[in-house]
Backbone as a ProteinNet text record, in pm:
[ID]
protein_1_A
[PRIMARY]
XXXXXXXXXXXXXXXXXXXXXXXXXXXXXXXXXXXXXXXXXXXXXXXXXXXXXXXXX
[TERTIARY]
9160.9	9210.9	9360.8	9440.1	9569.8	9621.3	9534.1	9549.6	9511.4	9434.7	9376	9508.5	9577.2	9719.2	9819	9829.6	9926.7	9903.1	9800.8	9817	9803.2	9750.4	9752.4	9874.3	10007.9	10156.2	10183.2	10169.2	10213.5	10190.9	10069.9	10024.9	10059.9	10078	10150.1	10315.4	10350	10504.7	10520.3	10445.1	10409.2	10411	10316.9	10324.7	10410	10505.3	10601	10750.1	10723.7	10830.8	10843.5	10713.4	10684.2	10717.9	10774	10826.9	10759.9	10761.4	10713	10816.9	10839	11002.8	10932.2	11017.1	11005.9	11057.9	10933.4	10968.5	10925.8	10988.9	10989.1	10858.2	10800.6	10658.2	10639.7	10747.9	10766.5	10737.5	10850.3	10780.2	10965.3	10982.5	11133.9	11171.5	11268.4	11315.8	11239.9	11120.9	11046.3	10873.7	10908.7	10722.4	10686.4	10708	10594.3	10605.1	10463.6	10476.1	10518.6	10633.4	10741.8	10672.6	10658.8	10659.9	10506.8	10405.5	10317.5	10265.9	10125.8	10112.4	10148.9	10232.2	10310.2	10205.3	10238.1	10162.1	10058.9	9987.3	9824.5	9792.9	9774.3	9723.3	9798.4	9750.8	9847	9845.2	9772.5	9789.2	9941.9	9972.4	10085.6	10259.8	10254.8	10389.7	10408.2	10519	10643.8	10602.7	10613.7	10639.8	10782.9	10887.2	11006.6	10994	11016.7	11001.7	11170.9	11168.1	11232.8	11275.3	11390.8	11468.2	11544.8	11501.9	11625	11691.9	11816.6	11926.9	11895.9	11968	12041.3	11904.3	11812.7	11618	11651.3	11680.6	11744.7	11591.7	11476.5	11375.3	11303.5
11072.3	10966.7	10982.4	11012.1	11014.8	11153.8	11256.5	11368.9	11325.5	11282.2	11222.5	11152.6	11059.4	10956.8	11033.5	11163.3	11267.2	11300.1	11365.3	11443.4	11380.2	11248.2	11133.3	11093.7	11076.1	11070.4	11209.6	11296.4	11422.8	11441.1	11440.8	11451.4	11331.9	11225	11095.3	11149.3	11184.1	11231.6	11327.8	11442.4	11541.9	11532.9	11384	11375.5	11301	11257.4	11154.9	11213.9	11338.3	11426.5	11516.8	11534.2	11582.6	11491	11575.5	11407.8	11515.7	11441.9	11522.7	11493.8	11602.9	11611.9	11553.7	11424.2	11386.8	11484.4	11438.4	11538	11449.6	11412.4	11356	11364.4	11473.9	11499.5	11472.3	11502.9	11503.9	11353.6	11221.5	11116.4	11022.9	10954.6	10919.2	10807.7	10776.7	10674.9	10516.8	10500.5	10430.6	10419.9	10516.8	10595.4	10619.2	10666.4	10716.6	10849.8	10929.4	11061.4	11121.1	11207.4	11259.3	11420.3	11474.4	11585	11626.7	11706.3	11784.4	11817.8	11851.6	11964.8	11915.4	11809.6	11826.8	11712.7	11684.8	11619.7	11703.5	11565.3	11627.9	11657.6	11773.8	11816.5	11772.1	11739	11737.8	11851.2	11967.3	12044	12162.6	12090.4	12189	12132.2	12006.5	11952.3	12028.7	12035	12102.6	12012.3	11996.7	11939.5	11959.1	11880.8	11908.2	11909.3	11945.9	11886.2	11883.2	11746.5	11682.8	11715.2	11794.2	11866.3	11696.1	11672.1	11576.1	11628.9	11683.5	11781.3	11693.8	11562.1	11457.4	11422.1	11441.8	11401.3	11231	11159.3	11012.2	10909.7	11028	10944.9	10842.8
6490.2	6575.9	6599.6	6462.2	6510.4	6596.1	6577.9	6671	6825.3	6839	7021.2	7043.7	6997.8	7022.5	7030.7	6965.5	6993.9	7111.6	7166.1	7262.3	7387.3	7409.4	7501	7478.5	7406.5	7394.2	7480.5	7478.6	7463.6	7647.1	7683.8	7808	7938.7	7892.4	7940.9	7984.7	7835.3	7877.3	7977.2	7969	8066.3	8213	8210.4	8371.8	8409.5	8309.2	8373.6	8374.8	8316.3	8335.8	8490.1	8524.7	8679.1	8747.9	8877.9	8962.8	9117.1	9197	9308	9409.7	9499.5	9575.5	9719.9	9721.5	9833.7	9979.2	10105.6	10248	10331.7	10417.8	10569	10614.4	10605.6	10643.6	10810.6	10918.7	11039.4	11058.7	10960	10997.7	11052.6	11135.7	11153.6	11065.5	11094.4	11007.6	11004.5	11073.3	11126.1	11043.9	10994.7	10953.3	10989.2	11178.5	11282.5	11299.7	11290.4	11300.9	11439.6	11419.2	11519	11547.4	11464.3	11458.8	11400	11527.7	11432.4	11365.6	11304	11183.5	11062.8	11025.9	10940	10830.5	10741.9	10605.7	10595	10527.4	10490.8	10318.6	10273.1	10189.4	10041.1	9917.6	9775.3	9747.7	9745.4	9708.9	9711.7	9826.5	9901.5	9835.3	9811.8	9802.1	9615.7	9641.6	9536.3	9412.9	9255.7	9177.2	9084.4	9054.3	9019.5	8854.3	8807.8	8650.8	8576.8	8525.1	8507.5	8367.9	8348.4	8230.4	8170.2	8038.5	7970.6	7874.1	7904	7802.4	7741.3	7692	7602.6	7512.8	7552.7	7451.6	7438.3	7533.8	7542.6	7556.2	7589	7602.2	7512.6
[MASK]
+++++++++++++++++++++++++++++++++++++++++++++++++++++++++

């Protein structure tokens, strides 16, 4: 039991360390799509992962 709480700690932190990089997605300052082609898929957008030098978490 206390191993499952580790790694559900462990995997929680994980995804909250991923941040996903916001993109316009051809949309204006409005939300209306301007441009094309553009959105769509999760598969495609960037994930940033989020370095904490200081371990402040």
């Amino acid at each position: 039991m206390k191993r499952n709480l580790i790694f559900k700690k462990m995997y929680s932190l994980k995804k909250f360390l991923s941040l996903k990089k916001f993109r316009a997605q051809g949309r204006n300052s409005f939300g209306k799509i301007t441009v094309k082609h553009r959105g769509g898929s999760n598969l495609k957008k960037p994930k940033l992962k989020y370095i904490d030098f200081y371990r402040n978490l």
